Coordinates of C-alpha atoms and ligand atoms in Angstrom, one line a residue:
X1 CA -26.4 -34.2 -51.7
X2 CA -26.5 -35.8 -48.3
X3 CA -26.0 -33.5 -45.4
X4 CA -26.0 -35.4 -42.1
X5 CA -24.6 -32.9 -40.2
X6 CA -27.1 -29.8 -40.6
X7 CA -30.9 -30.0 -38.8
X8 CA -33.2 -27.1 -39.7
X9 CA -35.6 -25.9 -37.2
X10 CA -38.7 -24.3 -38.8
X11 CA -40.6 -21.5 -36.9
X12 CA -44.9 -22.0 -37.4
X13 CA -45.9 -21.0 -34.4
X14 CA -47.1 -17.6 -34.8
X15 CA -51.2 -17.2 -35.6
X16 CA -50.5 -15.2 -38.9
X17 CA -53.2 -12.9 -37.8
X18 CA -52.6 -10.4 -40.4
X19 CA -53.8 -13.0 -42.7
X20 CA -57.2 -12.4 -41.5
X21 CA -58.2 -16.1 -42.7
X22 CA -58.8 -19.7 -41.0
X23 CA -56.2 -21.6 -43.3
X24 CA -53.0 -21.5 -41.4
X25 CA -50.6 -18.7 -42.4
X26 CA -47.6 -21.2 -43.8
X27 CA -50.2 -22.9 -46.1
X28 CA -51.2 -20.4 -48.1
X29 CA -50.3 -21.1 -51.7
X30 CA -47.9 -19.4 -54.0
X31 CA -47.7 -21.0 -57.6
X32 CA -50.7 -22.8 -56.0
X33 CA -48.8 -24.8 -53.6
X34 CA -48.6 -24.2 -50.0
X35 CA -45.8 -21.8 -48.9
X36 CA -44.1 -24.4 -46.3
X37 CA -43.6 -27.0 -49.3
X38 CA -40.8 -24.7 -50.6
X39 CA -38.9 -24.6 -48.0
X40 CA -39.4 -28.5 -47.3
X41 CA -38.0 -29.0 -51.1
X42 CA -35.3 -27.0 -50.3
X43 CA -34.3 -28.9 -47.7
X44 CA -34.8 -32.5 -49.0
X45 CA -32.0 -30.8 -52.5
X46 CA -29.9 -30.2 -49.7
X47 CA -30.3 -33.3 -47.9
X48 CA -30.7 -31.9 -44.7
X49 CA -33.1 -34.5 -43.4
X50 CA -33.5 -33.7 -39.9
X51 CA -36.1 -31.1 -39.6
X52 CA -38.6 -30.1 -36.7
X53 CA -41.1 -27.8 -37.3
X54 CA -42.4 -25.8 -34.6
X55 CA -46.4 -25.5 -34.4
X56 CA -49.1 -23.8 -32.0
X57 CA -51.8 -22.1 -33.3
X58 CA -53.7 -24.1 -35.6
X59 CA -51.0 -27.0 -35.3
X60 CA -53.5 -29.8 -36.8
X61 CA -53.5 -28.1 -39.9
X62 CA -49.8 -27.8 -40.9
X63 CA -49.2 -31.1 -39.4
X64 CA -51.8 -32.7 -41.7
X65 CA -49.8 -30.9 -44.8
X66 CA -46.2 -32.5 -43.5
X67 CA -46.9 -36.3 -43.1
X68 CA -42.8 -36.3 -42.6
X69 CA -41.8 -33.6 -40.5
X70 CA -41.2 -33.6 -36.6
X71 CA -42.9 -31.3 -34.9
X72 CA -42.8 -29.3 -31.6
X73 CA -45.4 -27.5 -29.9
X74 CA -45.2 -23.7 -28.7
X75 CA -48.2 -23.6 -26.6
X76 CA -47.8 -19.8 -26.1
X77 CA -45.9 -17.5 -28.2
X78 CA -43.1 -16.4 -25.8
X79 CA -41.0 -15.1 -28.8
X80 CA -38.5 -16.4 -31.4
X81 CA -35.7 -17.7 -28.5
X82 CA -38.7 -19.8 -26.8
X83 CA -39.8 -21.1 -29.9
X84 CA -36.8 -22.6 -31.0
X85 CA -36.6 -23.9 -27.4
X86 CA -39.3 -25.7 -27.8
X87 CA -37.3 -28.2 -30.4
X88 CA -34.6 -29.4 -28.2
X89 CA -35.9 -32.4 -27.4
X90 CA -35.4 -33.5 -31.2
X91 CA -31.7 -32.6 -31.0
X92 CA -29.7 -34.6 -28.0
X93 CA -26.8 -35.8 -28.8
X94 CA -27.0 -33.7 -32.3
X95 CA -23.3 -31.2 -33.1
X96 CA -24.1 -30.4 -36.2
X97 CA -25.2 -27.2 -37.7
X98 CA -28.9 -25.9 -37.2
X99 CA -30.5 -23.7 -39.4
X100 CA -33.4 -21.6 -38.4
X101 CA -35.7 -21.0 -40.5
X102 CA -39.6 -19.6 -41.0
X103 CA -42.3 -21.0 -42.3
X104 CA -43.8 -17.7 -43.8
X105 CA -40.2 -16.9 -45.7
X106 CA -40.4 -20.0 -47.7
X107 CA -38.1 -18.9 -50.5
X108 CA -34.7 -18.8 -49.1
X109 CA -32.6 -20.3 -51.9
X110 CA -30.7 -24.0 -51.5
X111 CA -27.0 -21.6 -52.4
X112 CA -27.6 -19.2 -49.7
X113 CA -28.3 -21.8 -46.7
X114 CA -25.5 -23.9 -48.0
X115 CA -23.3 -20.8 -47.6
X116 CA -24.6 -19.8 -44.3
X117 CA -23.2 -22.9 -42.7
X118 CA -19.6 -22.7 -45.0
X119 CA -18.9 -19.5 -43.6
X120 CA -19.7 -20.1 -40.2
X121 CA -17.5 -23.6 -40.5
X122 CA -14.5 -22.3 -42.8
X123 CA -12.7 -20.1 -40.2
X124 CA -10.2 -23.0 -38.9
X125 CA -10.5 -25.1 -36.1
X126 CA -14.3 -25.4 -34.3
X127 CA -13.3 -23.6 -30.8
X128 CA -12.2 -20.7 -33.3
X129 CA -15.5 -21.0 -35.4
X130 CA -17.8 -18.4 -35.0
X131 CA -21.0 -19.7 -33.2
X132 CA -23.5 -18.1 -35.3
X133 CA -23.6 -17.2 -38.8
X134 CA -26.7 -14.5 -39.5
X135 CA -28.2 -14.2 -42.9
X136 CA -28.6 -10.5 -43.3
X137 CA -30.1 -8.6 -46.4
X138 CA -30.4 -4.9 -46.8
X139 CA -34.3 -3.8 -47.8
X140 CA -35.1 -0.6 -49.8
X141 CA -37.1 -0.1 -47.3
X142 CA -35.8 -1.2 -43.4
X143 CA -39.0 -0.8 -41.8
X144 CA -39.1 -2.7 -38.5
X145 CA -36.4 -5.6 -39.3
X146 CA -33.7 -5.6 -36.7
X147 CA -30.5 -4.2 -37.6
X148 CA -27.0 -5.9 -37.8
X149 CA -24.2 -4.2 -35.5
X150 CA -21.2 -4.6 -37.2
X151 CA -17.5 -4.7 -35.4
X152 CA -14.5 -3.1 -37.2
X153 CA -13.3 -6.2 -38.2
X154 CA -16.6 -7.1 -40.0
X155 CA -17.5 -9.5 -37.1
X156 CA -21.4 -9.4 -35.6
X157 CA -21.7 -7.7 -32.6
X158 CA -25.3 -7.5 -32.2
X159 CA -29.0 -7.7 -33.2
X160 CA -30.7 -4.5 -32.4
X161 CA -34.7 -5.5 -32.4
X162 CA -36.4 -2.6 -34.2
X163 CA -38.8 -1.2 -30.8
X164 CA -34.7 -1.6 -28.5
X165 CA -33.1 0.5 -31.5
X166 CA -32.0 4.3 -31.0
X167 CA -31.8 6.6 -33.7
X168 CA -28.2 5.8 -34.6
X169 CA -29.4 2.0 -34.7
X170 CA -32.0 2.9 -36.7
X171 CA -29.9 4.3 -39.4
X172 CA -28.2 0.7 -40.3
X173 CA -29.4 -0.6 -43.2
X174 CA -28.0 -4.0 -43.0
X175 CA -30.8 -6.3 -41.5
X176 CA -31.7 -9.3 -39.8
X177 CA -33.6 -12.1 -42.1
X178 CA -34.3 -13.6 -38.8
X179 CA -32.7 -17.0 -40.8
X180 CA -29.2 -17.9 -39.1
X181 CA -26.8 -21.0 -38.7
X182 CA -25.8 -22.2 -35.2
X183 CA -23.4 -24.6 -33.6
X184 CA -26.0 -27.0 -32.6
X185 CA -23.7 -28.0 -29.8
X186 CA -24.0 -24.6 -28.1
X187 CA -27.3 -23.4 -29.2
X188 CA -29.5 -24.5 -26.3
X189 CA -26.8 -23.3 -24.0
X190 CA -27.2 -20.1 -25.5
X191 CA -31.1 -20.2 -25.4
X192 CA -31.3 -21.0 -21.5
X193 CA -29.6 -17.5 -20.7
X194 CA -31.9 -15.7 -23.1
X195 CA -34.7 -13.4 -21.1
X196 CA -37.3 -11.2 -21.7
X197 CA -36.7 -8.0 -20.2
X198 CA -37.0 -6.1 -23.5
X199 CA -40.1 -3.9 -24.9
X200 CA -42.5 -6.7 -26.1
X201 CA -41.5 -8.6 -23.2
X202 CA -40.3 -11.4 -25.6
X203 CA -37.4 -13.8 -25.3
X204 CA -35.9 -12.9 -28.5
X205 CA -33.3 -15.2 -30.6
X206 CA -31.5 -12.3 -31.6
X207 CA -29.8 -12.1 -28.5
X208 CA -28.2 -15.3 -28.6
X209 CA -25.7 -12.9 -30.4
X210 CA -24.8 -11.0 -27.2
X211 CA -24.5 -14.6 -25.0
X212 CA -22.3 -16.1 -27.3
X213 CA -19.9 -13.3 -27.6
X214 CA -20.1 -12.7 -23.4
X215 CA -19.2 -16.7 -24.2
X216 CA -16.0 -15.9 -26.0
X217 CA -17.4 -17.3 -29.1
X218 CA -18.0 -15.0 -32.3
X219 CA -21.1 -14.6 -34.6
X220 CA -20.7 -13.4 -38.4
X221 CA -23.3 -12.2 -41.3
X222 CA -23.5 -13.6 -44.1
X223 CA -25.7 -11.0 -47.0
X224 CA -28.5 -12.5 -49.0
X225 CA -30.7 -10.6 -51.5
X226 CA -34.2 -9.0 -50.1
X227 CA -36.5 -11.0 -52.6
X228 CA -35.4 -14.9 -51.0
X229 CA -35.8 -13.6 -47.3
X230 CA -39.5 -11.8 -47.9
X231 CA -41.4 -12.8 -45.1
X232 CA -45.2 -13.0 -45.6
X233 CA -47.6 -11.2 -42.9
X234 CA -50.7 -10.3 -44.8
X235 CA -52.4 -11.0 -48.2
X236 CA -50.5 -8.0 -49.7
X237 CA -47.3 -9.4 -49.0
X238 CA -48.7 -13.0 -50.4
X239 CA -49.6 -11.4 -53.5
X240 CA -46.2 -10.0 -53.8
X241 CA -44.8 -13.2 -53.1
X242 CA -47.1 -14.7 -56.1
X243 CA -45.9 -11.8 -58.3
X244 CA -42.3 -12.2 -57.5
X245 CA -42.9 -16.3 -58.2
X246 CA -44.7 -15.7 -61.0
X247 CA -41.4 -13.0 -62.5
X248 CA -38.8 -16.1 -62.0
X249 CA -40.8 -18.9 -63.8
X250 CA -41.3 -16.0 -66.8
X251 CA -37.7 -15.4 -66.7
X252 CA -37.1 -19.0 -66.7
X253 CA -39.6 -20.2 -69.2
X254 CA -38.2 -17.7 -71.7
X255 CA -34.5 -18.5 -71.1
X256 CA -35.4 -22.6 -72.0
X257 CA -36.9 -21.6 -75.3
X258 CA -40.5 -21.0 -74.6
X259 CA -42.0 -18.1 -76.6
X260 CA -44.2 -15.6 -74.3
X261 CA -46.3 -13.1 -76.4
X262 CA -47.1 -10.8 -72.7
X263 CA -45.1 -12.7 -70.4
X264 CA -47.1 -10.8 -67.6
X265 CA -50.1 -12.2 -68.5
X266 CA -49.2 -16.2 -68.3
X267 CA -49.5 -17.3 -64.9
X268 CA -47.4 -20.4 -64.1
X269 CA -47.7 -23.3 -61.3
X270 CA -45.1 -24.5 -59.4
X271 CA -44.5 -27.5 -61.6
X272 CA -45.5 -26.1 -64.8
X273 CA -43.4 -28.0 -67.3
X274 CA -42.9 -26.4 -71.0
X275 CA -40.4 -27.9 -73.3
X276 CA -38.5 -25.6 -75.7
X277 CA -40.5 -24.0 -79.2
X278 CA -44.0 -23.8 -77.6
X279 CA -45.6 -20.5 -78.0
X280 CA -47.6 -19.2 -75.1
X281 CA -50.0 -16.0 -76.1
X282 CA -51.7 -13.7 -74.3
X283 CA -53.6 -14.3 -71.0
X284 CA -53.0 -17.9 -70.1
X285 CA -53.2 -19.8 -66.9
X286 CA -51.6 -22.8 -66.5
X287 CA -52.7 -24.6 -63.3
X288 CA -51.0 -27.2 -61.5
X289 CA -49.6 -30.7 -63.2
X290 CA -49.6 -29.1 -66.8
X291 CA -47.0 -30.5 -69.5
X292 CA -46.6 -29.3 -72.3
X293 CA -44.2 -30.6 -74.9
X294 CA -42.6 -28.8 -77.9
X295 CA -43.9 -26.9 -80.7
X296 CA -47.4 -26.5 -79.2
X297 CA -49.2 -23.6 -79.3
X298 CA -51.3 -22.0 -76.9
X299 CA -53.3 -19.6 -77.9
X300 CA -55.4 -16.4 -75.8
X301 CA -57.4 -16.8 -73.0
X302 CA -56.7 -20.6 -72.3
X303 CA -57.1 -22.4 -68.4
X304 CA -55.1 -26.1 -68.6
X305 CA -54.7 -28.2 -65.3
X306 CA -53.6 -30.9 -64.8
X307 CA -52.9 -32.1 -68.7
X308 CA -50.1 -33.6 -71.2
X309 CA -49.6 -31.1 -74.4
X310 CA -48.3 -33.6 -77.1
X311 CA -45.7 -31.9 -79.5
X312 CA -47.6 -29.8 -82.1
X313 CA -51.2 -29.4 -80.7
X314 CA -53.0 -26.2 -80.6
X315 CA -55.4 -25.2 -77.5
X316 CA -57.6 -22.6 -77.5
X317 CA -58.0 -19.5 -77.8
X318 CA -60.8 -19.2 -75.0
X319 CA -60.0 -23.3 -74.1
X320 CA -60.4 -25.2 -70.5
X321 CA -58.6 -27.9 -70.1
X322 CA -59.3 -30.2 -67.1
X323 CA -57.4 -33.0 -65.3
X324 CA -56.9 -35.9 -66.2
X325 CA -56.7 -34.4 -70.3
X326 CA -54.0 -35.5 -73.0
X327 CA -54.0 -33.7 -76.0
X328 CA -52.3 -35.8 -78.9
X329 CA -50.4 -34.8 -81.1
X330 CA -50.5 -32.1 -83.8
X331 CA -54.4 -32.2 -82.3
X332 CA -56.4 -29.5 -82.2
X333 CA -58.6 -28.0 -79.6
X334 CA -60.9 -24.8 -80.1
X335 CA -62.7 -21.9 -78.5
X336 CA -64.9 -22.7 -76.1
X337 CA -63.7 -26.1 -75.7
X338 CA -64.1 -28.2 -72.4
X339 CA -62.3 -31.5 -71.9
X340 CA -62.0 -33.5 -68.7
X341 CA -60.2 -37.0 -68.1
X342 CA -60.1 -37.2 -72.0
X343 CA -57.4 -38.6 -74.3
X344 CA -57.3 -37.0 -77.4
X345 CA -55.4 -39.1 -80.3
X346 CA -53.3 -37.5 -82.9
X347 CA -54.1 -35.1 -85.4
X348 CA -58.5 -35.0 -83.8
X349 CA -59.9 -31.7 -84.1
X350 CA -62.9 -30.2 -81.7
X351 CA -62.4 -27.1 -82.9
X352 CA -65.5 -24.9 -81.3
X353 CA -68.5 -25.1 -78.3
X354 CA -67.9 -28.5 -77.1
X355 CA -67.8 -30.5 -73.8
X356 CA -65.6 -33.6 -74.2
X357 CA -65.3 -35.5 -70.8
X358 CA -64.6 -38.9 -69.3
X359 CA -63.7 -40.1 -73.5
X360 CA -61.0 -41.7 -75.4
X361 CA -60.6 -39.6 -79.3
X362 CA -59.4 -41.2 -81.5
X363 CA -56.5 -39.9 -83.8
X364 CA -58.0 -38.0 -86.8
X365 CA -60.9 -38.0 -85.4
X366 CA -63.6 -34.6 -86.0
X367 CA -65.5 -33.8 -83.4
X368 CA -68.4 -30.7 -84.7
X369 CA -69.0 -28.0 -83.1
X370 CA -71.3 -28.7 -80.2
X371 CA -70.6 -31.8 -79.0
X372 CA -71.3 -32.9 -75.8
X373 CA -70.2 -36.1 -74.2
X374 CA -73.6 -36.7 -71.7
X375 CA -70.7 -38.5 -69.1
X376 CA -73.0 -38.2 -65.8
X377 CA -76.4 -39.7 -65.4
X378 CA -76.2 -38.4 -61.1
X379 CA -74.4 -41.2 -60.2
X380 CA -71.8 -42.3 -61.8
X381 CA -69.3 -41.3 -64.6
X382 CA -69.4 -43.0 -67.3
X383 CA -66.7 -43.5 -71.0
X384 CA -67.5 -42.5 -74.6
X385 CA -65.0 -43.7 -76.7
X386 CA -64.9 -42.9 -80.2
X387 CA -62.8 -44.6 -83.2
X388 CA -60.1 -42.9 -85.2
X389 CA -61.1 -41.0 -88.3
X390 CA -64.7 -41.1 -86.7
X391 CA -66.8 -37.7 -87.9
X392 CA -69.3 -36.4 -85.2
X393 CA -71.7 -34.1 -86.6
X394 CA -72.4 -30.8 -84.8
X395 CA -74.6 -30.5 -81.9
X396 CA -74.6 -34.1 -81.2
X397 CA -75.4 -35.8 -77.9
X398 CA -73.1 -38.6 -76.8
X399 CA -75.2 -40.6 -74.1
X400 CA -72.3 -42.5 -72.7
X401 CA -71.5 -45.1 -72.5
X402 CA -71.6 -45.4 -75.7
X403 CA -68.8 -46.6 -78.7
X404 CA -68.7 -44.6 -81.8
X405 CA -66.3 -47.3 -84.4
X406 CA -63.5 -46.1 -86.5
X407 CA -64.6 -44.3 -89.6
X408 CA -68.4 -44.2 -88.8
X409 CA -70.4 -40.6 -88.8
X410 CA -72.6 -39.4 -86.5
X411 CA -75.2 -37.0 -88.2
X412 CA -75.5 -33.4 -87.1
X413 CA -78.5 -32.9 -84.2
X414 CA -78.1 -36.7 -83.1
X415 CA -78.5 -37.9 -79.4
X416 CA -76.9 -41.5 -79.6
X417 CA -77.2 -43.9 -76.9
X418 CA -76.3 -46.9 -78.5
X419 CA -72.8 -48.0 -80.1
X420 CA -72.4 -47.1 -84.1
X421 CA -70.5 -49.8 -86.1
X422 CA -67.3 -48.7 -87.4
X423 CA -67.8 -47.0 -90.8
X424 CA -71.9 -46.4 -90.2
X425 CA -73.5 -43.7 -90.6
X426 CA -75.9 -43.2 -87.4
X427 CA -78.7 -40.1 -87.2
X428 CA -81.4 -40.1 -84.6
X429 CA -83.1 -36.5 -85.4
X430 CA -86.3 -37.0 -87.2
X431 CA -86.5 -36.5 -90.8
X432 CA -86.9 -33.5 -92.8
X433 CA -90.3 -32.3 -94.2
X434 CA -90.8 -29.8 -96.6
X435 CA -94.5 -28.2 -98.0
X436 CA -93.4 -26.1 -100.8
X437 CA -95.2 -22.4 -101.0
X438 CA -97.0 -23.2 -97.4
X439 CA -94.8 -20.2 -95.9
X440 CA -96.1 -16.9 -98.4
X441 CA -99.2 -19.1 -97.8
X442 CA -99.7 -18.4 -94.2
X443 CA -98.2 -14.7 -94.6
X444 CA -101.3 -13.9 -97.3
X445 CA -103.8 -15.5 -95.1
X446 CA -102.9 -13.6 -91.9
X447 CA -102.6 -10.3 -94.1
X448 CA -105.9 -11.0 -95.2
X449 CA -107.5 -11.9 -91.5
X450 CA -106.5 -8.2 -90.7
X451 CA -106.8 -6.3 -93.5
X452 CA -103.2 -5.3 -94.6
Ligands
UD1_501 C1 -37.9 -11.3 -36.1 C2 -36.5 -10.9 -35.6 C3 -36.0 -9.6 -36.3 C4 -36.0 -9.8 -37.8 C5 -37.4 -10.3 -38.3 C6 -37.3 -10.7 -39.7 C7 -36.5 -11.7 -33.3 C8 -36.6 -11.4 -31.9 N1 -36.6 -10.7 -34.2 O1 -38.7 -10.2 -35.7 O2 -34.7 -9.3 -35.9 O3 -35.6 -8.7 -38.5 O4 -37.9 -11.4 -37.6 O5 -38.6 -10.9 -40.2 O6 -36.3 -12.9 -33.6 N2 -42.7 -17.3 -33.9 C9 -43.0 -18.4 -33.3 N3 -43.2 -18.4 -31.9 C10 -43.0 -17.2 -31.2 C11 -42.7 -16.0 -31.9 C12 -42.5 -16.1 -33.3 O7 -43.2 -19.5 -33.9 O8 -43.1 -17.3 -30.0 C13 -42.5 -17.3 -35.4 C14 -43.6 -16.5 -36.1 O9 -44.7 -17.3 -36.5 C15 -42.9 -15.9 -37.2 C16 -41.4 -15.8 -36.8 O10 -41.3 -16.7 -35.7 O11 -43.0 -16.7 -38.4 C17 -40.9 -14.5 -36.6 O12 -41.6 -13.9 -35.4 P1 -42.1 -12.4 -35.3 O13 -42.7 -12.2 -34.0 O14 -42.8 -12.0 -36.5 O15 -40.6 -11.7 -35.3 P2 -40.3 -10.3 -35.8 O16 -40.8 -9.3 -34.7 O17 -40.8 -10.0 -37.1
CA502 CA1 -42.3 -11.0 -38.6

């Protein structure tokens, strides 16, 4: 979709004080990614490449998140009206539509913005076009939103700022989103007659409504639902944000064929990918870059980031799998099982209490219970790679780097530093000694000694 004609002003000025934190309010993560990135993808589905965001407070941060962004700065925050201001610069010439938009309501859908400009263009000829189209929702709850005059002929009168409002006002239930379309040819016109002789002293965007009806120009509504347009003001309404994110990818997980034992307990990223027939118990997380690919199963209590699920594998229960991890297929990987930049081949099993990291498996491969890969010396990481149908004994050592050769077995207890021979059988723990008797020996002694 290419969309030449439509420039989106983003609004990431404010402090986000509420937030009570030092990372910028716009880059707080939901489904572990920062907030403003939704909004950005949004825009790049709908082609709309022409974007400015508009940055104060903490500007070096959210600049160093959007290498491809325009920015403006809003030294001081003046209101909604003089932030948007602040982009003209970045729009001379441009007759297009602008959207405004916010950088803490990140989840506006790609549908709704495409229909906020359709309505505001459809009505014939562009001197009869209304000037503004306003995306409005209604809330359970109203709270302090502005409210949406309506004229009898379902044209927008006004936006009535929650601290102007009278009682009547008050009543409306249809609100402002604070998102709206605008004929990019008149809205800095409109902007230069806003003031700030209102309650919070502000110059508000809402009243661009008023100017461009005074204008002869007319502004419309268009209704979205309340969950795209939540805007986020404090870590209570981020962790609604999460919960709501975390509801869709459920909902969408299940309707592509994935099986969810407590869908409330899997916790998805962003770009969680899960193909059809994989079965996803109870109590997983699934951190960023995770694929997983049919018939897998992933069982309780499992942490994967950053990892390829072949077809078929099992992980977990009680797993952690780390970047950088591909688990072949069919292959199996226990409780208490760590792997890190490893590539496990086909049909390998580590099935309990083992740290497999910077190592290639091969397929078929067993690795016993207790296995560590010794991968760090302080310095530097460093490769174990081990040979298909290779059989590592429990509670080995893997000083890498080391080789282990197709076939060969390590004995249980070993610490191996050196590279075993495909098809060897290596052991470094010391032999086995055994004085028959000598144990009811020592007992009757030391019974004697004291007299028992
Ligand atoms: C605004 C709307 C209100 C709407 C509500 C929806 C106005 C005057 N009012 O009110 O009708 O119901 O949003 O949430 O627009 N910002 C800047 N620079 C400024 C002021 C604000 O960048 O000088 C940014 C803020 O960072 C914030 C957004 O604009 O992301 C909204 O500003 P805020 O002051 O929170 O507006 P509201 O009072 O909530
Ligand atoms: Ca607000």
């Amino acid at each position: 979709m290419s969309n030449e004609d439509i420039g989106a002003i983003i609004l990431a000025a404010g402090m986000g004080s509420r937030m009570h934190s030092g990372v910028h309010k716009v880059l707080h993560p939901i489904g572990g990614r920062p907030m403003i990135h939704y909004l950005m993808d949004t825009l790049d589905h709908l082609g709309i490449v022409k974007r400015v965001v508009v940055v104060g407070a903490d500007r070096e941060q959210v600049e160093e998140h959007l290498p491809f962004a325009e920015f403006a700065v809003q030294k001081d925050q003046m209101g909604t009206a003089h932030a948007v201001y602040c982009a003209k610069a970045h729009f001379s010439g441009f007759s297009g539509d602008i959207i405004i938009l916010y950088g803490d309501v990140p989840m506006v859908r790609e549908e709704t913005l495409m229909e906020l400009v359709r309505v505001r263009r459809k009505t014939g000829p562009r001197a009869q076009q209304p000037a503004v189209s306003v995306l409005g929702f209604r809330p359970e709850d109203t709270g302090h939103y502005g409210r949406l005059l309506m004229g009898e002929r379902g044209e927008l009168e006004a936006i009535i700022e929650f601290k102007d409002a009278t009682v009547e006002h008050l009543a409306i239930r249809l609100c402002n989103s604070g998102i709206m379309a605008v004929d990019g040819s008149l809205l800095f016109r409109f902007l230069e007659e806003v003031d700030n002789k209102n309650r919070k002293e502000e110059y508000y965007l809402t009243d661009i409504v008023r100017i461009a009806r005074n204008d002869g120009h007319s502004a419309i509504v268009y209704e979205g639902t309340e969950d795209e347009v939540l805007g986020i003001n404090s870590q209570e309404d981020l962790a609604y944000a999460e919960a709501l994110f975390q509801y869709k990818k459920r909902l969408e997980a299940m309707s592509s064929g994935v099986t969810l034992m407590d869908p409330e307990t899997v916790y998805f990223s962003y770009d969680t990918a899960i193909e059809n027939d994989v079965r996803v118990d109870v109590n997983v997380v699934f951190g960023p870059e995770v694929v997983v690919k049919k018939g897998a199963h992933i069982k309780s209590f499992s942490h994967l980031e950053g990892c390829v699920i072949e077809k078929g594998a099992t992980i977990g229960p009680f797993a952690r799998i780390r970047p950088g991890t591909r688990i072949g297929e069919g292959a199996k990987i226990g409780n208490f099982v760590e792997t890190k930049e490893a590539d496990i081949g086909a049909g390998a099993k580590i099935s309990h209490l083992s740290y497999v990291g910077d190592a290639l498996v091969g397929a078929q491969a067993n690795i016993g219970a207790g296995t560590i890969t010794c991968n760090y010396d302080g310095f530097s990481k460093n490769l174990t790679e081990i040979g298909d149908g290779a059989f590592i004994g429990s509670n080995t050592s893997l000083v890498a780097p080391v080789k282990i050769g197709r076939g060969a077995i390590v004995g249980a207890g070993s610490t191996i530093t050196k590279n075993v021979n495909a098809n060897a059988l290596a052991v470094t723990r010391a032999s086995q000694k055994a004085k028959e008797g000598w144990a009811s020996d020592f007992r009757k002694k030391n019974r004697q000694k004291r007299g028992k």
